[in-house]
mmCIF file of C-alpha atoms in Angstrom:
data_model
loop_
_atom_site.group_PDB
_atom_site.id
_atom_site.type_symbol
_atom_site.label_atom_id
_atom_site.label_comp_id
_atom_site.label_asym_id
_atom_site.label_seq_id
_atom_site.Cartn_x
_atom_site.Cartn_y
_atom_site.Cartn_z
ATOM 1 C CA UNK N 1 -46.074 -37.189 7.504
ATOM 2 C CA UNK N 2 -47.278 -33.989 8.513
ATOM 3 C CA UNK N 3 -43.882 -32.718 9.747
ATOM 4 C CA UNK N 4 -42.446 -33.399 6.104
ATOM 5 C CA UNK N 5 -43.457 -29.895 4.819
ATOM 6 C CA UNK N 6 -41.487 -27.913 7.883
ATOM 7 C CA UNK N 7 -38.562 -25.918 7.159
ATOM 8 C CA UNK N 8 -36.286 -26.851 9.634
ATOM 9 C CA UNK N 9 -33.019 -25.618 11.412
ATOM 10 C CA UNK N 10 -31.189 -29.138 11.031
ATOM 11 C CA UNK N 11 -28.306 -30.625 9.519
ATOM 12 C CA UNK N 12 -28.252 -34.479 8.110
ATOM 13 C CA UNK N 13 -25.483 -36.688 9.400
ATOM 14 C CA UNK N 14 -24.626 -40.165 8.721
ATOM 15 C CA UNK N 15 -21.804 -42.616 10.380
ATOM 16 C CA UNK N 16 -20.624 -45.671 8.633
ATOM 17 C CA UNK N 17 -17.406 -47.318 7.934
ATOM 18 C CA UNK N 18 -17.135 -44.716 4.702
ATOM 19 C CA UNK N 19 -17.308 -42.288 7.351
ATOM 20 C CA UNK N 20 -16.286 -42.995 10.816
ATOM 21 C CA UNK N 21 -17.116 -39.640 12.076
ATOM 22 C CA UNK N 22 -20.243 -38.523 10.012
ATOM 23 C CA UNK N 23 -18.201 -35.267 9.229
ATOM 24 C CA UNK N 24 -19.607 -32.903 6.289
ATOM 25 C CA UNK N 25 -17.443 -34.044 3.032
ATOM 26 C CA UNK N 26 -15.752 -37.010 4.463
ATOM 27 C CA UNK N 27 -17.628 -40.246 2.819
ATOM 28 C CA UNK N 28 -16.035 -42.290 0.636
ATOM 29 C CA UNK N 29 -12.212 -40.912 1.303
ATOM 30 C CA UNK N 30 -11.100 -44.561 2.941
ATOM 31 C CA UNK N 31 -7.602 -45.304 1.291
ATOM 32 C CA UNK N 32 -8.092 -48.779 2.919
ATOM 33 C CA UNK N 33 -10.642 -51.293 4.296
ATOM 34 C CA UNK N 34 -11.887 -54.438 3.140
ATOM 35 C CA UNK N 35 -13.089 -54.011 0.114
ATOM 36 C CA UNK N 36 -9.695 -53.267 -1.047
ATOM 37 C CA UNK N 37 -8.745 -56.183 -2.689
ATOM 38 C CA UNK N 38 -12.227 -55.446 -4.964
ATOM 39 C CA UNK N 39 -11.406 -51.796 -5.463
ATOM 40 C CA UNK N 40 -7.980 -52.257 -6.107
ATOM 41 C CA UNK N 41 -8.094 -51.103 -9.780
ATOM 42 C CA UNK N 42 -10.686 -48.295 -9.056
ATOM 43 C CA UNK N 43 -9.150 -46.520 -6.239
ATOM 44 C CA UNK N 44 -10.270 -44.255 -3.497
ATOM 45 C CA UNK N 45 -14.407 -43.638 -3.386
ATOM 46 C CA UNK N 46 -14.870 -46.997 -4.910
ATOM 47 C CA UNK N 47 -16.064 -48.857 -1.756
ATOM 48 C CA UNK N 48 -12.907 -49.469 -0.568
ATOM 49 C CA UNK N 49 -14.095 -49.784 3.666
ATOM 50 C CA UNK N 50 -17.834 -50.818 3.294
ATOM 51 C CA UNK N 51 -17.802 -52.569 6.787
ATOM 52 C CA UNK N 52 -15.421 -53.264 9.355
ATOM 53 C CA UNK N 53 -13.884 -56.440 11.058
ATOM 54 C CA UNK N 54 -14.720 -56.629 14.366
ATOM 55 C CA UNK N 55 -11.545 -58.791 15.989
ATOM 56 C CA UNK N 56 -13.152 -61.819 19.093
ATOM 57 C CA UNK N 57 -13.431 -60.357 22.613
ATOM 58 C CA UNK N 58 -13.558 -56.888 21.421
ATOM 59 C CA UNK N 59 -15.231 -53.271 21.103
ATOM 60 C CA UNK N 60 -15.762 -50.866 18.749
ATOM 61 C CA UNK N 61 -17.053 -47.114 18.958
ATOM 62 C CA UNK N 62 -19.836 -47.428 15.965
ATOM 63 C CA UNK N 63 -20.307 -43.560 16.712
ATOM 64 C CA UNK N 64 -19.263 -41.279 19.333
ATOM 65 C CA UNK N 65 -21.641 -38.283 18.141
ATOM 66 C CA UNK N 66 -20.988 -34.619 20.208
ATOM 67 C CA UNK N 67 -23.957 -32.163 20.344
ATOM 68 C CA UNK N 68 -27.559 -31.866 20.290
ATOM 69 C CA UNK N 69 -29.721 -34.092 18.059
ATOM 70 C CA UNK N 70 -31.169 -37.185 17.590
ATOM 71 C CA UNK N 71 -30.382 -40.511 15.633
ATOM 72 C CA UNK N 72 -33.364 -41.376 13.375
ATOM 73 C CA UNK N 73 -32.333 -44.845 11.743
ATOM 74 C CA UNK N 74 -29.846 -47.421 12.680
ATOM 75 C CA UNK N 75 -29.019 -50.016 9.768
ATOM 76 C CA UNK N 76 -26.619 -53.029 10.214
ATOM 77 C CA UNK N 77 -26.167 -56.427 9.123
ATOM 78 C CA UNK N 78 -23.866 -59.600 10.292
ATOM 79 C CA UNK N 79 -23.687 -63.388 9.812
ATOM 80 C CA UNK N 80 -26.723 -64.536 11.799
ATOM 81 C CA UNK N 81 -24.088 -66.899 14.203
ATOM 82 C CA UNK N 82 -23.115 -63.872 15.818
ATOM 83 C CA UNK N 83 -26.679 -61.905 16.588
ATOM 84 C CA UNK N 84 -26.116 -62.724 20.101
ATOM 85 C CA UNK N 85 -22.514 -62.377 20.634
ATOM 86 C CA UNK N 86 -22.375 -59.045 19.735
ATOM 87 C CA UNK N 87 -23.916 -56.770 21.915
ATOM 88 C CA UNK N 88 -25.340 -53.341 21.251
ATOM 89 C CA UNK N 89 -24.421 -50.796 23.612
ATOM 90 C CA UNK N 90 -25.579 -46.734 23.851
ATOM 91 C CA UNK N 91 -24.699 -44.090 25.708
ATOM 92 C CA UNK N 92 -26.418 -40.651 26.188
ATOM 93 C CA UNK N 93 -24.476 -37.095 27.089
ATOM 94 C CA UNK N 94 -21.955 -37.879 29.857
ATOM 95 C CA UNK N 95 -23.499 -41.267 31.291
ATOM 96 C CA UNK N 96 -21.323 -43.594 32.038
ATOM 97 C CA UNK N 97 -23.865 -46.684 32.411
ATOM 98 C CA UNK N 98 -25.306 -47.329 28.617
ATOM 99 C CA UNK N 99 -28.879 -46.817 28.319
ATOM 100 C CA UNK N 100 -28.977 -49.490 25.860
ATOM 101 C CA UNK N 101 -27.352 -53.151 26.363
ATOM 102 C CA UNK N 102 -29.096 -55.568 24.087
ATOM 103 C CA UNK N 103 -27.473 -58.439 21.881
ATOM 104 C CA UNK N 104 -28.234 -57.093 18.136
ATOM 105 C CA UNK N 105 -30.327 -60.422 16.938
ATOM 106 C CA UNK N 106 -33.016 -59.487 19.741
ATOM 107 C CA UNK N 107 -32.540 -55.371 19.835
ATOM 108 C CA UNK N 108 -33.826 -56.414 16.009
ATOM 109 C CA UNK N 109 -36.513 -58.942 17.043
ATOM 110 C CA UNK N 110 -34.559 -62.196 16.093
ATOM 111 C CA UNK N 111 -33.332 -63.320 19.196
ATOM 112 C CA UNK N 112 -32.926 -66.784 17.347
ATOM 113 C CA UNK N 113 -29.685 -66.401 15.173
ATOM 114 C CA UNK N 114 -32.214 -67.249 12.390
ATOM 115 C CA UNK N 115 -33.349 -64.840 9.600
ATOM 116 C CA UNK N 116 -37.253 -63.649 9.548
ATOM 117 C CA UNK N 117 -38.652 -60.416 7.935
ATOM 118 C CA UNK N 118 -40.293 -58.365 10.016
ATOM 119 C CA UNK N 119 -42.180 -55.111 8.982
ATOM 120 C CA UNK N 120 -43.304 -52.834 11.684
ATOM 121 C CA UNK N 121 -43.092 -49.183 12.586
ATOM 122 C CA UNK N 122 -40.249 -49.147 14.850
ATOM 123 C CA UNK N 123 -38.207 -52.044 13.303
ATOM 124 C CA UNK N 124 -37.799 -53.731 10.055
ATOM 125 C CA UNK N 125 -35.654 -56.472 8.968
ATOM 126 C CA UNK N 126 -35.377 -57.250 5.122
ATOM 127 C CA UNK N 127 -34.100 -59.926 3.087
ATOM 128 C CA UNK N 128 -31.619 -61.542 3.993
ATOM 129 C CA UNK N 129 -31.160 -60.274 7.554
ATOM 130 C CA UNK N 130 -31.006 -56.149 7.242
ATOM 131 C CA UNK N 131 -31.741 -54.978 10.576
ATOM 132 C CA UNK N 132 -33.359 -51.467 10.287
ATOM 133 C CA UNK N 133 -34.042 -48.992 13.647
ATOM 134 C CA UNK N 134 -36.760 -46.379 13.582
ATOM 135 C CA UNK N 135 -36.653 -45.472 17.376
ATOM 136 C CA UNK N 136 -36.647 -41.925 18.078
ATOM 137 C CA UNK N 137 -33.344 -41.059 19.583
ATOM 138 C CA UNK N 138 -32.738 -37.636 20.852
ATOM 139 C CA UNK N 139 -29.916 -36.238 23.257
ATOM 140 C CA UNK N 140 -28.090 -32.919 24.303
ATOM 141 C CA UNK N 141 -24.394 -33.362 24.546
ATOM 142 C CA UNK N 142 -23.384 -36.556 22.733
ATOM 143 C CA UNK N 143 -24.427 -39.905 21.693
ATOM 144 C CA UNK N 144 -22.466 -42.645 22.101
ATOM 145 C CA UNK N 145 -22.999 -46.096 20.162
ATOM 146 C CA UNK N 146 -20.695 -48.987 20.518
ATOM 147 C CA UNK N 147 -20.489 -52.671 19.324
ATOM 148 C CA UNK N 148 -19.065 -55.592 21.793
ATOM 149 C CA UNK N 149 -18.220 -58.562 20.427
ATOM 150 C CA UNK N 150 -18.102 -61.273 23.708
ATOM 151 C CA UNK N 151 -17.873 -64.310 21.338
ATOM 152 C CA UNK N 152 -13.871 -65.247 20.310
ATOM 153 C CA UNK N 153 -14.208 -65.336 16.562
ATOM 154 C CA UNK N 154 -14.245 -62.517 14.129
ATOM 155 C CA UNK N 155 -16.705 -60.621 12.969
ATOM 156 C CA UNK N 156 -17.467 -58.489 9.428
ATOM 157 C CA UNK N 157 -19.883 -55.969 10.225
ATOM 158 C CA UNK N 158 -21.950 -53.388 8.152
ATOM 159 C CA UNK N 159 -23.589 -50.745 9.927
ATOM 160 C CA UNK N 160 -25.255 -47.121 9.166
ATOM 161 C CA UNK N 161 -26.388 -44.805 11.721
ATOM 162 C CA UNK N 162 -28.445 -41.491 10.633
ATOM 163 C CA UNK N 163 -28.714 -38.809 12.878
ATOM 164 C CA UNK N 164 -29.306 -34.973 12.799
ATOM 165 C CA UNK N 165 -27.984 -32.062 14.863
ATOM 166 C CA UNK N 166 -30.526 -29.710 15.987
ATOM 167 C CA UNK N 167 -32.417 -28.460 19.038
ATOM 168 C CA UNK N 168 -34.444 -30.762 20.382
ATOM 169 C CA UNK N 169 -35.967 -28.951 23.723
ATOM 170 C CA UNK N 170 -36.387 -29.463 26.728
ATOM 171 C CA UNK N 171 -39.169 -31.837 27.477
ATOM 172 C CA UNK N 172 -37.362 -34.576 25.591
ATOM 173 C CA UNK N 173 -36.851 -38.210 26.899
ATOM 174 C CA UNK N 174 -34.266 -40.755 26.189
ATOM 175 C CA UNK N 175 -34.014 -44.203 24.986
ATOM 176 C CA UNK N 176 -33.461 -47.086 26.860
ATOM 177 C CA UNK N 177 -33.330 -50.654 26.388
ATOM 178 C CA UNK N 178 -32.896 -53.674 28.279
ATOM 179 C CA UNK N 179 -32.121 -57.415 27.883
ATOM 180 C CA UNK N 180 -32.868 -60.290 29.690
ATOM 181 C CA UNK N 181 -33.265 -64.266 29.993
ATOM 182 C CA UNK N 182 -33.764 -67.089 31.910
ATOM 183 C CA UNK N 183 -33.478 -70.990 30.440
ATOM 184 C CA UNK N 184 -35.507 -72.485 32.259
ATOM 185 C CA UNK N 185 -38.196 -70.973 34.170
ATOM 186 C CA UNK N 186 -38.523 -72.284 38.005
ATOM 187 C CA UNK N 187 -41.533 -73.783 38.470
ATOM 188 C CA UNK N 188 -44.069 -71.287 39.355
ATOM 189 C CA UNK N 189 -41.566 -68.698 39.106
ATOM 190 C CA UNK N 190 -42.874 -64.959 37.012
ATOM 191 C CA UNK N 191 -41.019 -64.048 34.218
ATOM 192 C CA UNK N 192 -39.406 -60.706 34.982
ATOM 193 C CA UNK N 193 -39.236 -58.233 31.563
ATOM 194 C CA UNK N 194 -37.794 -55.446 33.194
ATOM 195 C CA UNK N 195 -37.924 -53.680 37.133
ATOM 196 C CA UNK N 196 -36.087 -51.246 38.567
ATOM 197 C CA UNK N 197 -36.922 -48.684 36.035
ATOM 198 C CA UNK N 198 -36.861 -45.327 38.453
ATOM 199 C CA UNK N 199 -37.971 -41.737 36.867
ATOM 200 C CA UNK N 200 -40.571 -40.539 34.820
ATOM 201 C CA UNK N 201 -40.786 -41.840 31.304
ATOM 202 C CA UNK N 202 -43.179 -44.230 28.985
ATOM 203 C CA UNK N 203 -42.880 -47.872 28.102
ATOM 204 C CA UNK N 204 -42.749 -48.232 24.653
ATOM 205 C CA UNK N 205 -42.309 -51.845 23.354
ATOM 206 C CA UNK N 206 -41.614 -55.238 24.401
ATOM 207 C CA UNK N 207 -39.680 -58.725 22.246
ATOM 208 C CA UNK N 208 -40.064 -62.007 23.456
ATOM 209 C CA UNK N 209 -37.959 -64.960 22.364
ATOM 210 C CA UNK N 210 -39.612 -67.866 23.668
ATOM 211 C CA UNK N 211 -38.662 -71.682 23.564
ATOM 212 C CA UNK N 212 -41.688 -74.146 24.596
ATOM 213 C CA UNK N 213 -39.808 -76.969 26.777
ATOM 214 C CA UNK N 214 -43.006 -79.048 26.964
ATOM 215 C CA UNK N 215 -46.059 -80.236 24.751
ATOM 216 C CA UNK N 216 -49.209 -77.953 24.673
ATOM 217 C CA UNK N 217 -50.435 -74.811 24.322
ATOM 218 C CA UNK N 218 -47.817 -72.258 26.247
ATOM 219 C CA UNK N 219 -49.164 -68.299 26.063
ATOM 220 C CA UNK N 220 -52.137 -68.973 28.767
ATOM 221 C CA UNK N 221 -49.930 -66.133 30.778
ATOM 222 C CA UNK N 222 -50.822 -62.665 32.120
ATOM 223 C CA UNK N 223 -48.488 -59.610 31.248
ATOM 224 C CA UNK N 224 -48.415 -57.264 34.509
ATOM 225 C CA UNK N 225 -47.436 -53.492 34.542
ATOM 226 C CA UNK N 226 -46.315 -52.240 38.307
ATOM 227 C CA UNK N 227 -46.633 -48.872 38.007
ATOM 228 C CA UNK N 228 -45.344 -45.775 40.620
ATOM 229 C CA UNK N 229 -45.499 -48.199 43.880
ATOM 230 C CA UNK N 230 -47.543 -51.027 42.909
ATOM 231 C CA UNK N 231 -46.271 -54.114 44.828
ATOM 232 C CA UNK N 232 -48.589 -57.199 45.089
ATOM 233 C CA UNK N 233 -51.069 -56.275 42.338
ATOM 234 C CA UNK N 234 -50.714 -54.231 38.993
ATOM 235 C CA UNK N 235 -52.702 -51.410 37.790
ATOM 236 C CA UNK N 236 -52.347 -53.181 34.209
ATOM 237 C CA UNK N 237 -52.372 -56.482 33.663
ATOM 238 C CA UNK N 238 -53.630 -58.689 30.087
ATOM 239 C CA UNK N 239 -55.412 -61.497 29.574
ATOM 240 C CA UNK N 240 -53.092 -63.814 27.527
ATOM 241 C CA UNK N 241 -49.958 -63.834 25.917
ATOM 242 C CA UNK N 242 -51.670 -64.105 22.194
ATOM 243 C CA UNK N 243 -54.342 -61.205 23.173
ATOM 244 C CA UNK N 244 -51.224 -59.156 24.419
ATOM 245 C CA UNK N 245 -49.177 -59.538 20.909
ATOM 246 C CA UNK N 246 -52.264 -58.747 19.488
ATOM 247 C CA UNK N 247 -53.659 -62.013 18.396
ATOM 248 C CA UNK N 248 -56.199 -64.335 20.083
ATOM 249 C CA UNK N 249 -57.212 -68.122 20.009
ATOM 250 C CA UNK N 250 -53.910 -69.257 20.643
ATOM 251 C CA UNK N 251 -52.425 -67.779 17.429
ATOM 252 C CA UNK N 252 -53.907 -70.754 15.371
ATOM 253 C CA UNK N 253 -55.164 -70.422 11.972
ATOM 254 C CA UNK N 254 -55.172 -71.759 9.392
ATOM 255 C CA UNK N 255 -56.083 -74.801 12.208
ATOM 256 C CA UNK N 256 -53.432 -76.958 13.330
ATOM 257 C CA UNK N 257 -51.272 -73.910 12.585
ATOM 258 C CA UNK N 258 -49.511 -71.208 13.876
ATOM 259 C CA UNK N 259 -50.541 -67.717 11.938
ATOM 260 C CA UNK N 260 -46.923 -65.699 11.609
ATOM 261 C CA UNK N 261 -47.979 -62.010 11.203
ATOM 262 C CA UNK N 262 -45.900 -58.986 11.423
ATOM 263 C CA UNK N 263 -47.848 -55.510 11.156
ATOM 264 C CA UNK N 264 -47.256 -52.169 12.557
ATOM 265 C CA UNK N 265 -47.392 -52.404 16.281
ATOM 266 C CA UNK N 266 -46.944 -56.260 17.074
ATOM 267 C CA UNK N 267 -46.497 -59.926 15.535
ATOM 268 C CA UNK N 268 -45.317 -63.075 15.377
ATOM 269 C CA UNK N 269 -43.025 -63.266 13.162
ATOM 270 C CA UNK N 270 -40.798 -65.773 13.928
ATOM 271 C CA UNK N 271 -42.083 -69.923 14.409
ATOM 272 C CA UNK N 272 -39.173 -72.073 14.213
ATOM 273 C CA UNK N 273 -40.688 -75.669 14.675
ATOM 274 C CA UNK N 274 -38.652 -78.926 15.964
ATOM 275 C CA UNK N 275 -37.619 -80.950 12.538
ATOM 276 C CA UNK N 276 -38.496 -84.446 14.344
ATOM 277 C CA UNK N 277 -34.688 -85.324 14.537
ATOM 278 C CA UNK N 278 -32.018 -82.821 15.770
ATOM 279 C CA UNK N 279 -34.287 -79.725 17.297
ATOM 280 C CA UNK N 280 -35.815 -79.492 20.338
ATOM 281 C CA UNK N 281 -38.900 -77.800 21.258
ATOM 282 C CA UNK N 282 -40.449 -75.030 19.094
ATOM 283 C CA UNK N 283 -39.149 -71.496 19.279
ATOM 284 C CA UNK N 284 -40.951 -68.211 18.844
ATOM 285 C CA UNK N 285 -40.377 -64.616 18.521
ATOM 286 C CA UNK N 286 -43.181 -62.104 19.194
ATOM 287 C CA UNK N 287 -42.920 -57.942 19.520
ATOM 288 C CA UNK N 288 -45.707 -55.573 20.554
ATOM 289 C CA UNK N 289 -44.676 -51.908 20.161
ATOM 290 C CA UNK N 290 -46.767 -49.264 22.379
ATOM 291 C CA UNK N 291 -46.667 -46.068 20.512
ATOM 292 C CA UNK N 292 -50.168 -44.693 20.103
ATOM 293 C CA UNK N 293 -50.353 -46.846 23.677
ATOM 294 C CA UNK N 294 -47.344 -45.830 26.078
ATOM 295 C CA UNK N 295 -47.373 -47.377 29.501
ATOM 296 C CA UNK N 296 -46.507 -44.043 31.509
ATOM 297 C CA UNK N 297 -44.998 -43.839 34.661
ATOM 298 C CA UNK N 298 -43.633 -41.178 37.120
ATOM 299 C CA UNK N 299 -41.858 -42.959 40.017
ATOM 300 C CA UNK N 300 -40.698 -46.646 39.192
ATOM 301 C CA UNK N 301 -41.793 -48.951 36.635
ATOM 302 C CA UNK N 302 -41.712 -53.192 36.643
ATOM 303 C CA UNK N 303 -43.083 -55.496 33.931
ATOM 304 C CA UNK N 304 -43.609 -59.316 34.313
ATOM 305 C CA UNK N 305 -45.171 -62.194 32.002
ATOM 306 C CA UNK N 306 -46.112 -65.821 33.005
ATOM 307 C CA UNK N 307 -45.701 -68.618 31.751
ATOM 308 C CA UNK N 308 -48.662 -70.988 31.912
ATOM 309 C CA UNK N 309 -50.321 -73.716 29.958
ATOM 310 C CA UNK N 310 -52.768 -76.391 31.064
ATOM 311 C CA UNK N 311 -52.753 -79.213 32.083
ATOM 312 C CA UNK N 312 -55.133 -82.270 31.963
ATOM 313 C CA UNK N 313 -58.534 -81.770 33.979
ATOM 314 C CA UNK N 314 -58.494 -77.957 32.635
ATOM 315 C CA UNK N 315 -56.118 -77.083 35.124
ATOM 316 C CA UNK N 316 -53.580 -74.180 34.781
ATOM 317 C CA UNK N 317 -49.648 -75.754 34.249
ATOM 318 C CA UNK N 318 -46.913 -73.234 35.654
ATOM 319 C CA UNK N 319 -44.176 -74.198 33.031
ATOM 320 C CA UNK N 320 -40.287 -74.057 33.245
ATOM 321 C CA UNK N 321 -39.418 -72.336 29.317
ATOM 322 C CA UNK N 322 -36.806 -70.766 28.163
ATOM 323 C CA UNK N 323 -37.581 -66.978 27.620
ATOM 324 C CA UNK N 324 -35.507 -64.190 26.618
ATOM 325 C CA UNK N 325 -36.731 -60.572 26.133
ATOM 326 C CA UNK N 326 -35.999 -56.691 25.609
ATOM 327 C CA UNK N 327 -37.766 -53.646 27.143
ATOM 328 C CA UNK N 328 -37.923 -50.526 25.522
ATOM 329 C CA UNK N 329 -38.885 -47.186 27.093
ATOM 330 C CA UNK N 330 -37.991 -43.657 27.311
ATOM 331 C CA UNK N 331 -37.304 -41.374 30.026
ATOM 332 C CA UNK N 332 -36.507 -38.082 31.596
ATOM 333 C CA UNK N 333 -32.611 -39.400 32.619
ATOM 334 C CA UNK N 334 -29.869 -40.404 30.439
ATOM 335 C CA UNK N 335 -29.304 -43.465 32.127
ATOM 336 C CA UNK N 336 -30.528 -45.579 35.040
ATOM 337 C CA UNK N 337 -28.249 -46.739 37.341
ATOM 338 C CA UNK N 338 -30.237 -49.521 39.134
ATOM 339 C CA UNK N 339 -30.914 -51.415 36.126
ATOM 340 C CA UNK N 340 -28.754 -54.260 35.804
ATOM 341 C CA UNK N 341 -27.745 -56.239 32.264
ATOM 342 C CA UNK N 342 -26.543 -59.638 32.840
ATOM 343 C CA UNK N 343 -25.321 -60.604 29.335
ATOM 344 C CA UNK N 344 -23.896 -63.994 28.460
ATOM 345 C CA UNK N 345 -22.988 -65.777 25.287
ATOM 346 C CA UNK N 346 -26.002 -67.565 24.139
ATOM 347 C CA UNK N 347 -25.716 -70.911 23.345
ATOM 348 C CA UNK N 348 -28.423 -71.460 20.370
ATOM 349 C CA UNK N 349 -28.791 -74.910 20.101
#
């Protein structure tokens, strides 16, 4: 709040279907969109191209942002169907790998095509399914944002990306974020968050979107941080999936309950339970954001989670779930060549 009372050298920009290129003077001029069957009496500045249509098995460049700045809130909303057919995409200066390759339900925390608020610091969602961004995003030459849509049927999307153009320094680092999932788990296998993160940067936040494909309590499971060479054993590793998202006791209370939370730095906000007829096994969504708590690293970085419940006798039981997740971290290179992003059409049910 502090930095609220500097003067500073900085213009305000903002792209959205008004305004494809966030140029000074240019919002509102659309002669045509789809709101122009409602505007049709009013004319031109009347919300004539609030969103656009976003045909199956296509792109489109959200923003494609030249000079030196940062983008300080991304808005946008769809019909929840399609939060993991469409697939968020950035790109910093002159990479040509994005630095961020995420379906939008889960870059948003609902990896479940189902709506849930969600009130943190870095991202909020608000009735009924308004996806907000807070990440700091800085770069130096451009900034390149752009929507895939893998799934065949149309889509009508709303966005709004803020951004301003000033100098931003030199000891700057840049965003990055990464999807992943495996349905099911092998047997004894690790869950695998994120590896192959080479530089120097900071881990800043990890979603989990995670089915339960057998009875019992699930989050027994150990989050690991390999940092700068670590190979058999981590220099940080938790105690439990609960204590990690910031909860403990297996997330129960009121008893016989599941306590959804969503606060500042990490929740679980999302508990979408099996109906007794049609729905399989229950489905969560947890977050835990590490900004007064960055997980720094100046060589390589690789994060893991189990999954483990028990079994009878008080025994530990590997188990084969269904787990998606995103990374987020920042560092010192635009983009990151050795990290893969195997993306698929979900199928929800």
């Amino acid at each position: 709040m502090r930095d609220l009372t500097k003067i500073k050298n900085a213009v305000s920009r903002s792209v959205t279907a008004e305004n494809f290129t966030g140029e000074k003077g240019k919002g509102g001029m659309a002669k045509e969109g789809i709101g122009m069957p409602a505007a049709s009496e009013l004319g031109v500045g009347w919300k004539v191209s609030p969103a656009i249509l976003m045909k199956g098995k296509s792109e489109f460049v959200l923003a494609n942002i030249f000079g030196e700045g940062s983008i300080r809130h991304i808005w946008m909303t769809c019909a929840p169907d399609k939060w993991r057919s469409l697939i968020f995409k950035i790109y910093w200066d002159d990479a040509s790998v994005p630095s961020v390759y995420v379906p939008a339900g889960d870059f948003f925390c609902c990896g479940w095509c189902e709506r849930v608020n969600i009130s943190s610091m870095a991202v909020a969602v608000n009735p009924a399914g308004g996806f907000n961004c807070y990440w700091h995003m800085p770069f130096k030459k451009r900034a390149k944002i752009v929507m895939e849509n893998i799934g065949s049927d149309d889509v009508v999307l709303y966005y709004s990306i803020d951004y301003v153009l000033e100098e931003i320094g030199d000891n700057v680092a840049y965003f990055h974020s990464q999807w992943r999932r495996t349905n099911p788990l092998k047997y004894k296998d690790v869950y695998v968050i994120t590896d192959n993160i080479k530089g120097k940067g900071h881990y800043v936040g990890t979603y989990l979107a995670w089915q339960v494909n057998s009875n019992g309590w699930w989050g027994e499971g150990e989050i690991k941080f390999y940092i700068d060479g670590d190979k058999e054993y981590p220099t940080i590793c938790g105690t439990g999936t609960e204590d990690y998202f910031g909860g403990a006791w297996n997330f129960e209370f009121p008893q016989g309950q599941y306590g959804n939370f969503s606060s500042l730095y990490s929740g679980l906000p999302q508990v979408i339970k099996p109906d007794g007829l049609y729905r399989a096994n229950t489905r969560f969504g947890m977050y835990r954001w590490h900004i007064n708590d960055p997980i720094y690293f100046d060589k390589d970085l690789k994060v893991t989670i189990q999954a483990l419940g028990w079994r009878h006798g008080g025994k530990y039981l590997p188990l084969k779930d269904d787990i998606a997740s995103v990374a987020f971290w920042y560092q010192s290179e635009p983009s990151n060549a050795k990290i893969e992003y195997p993306i698929e059409i979900y199928e929800v049910n």
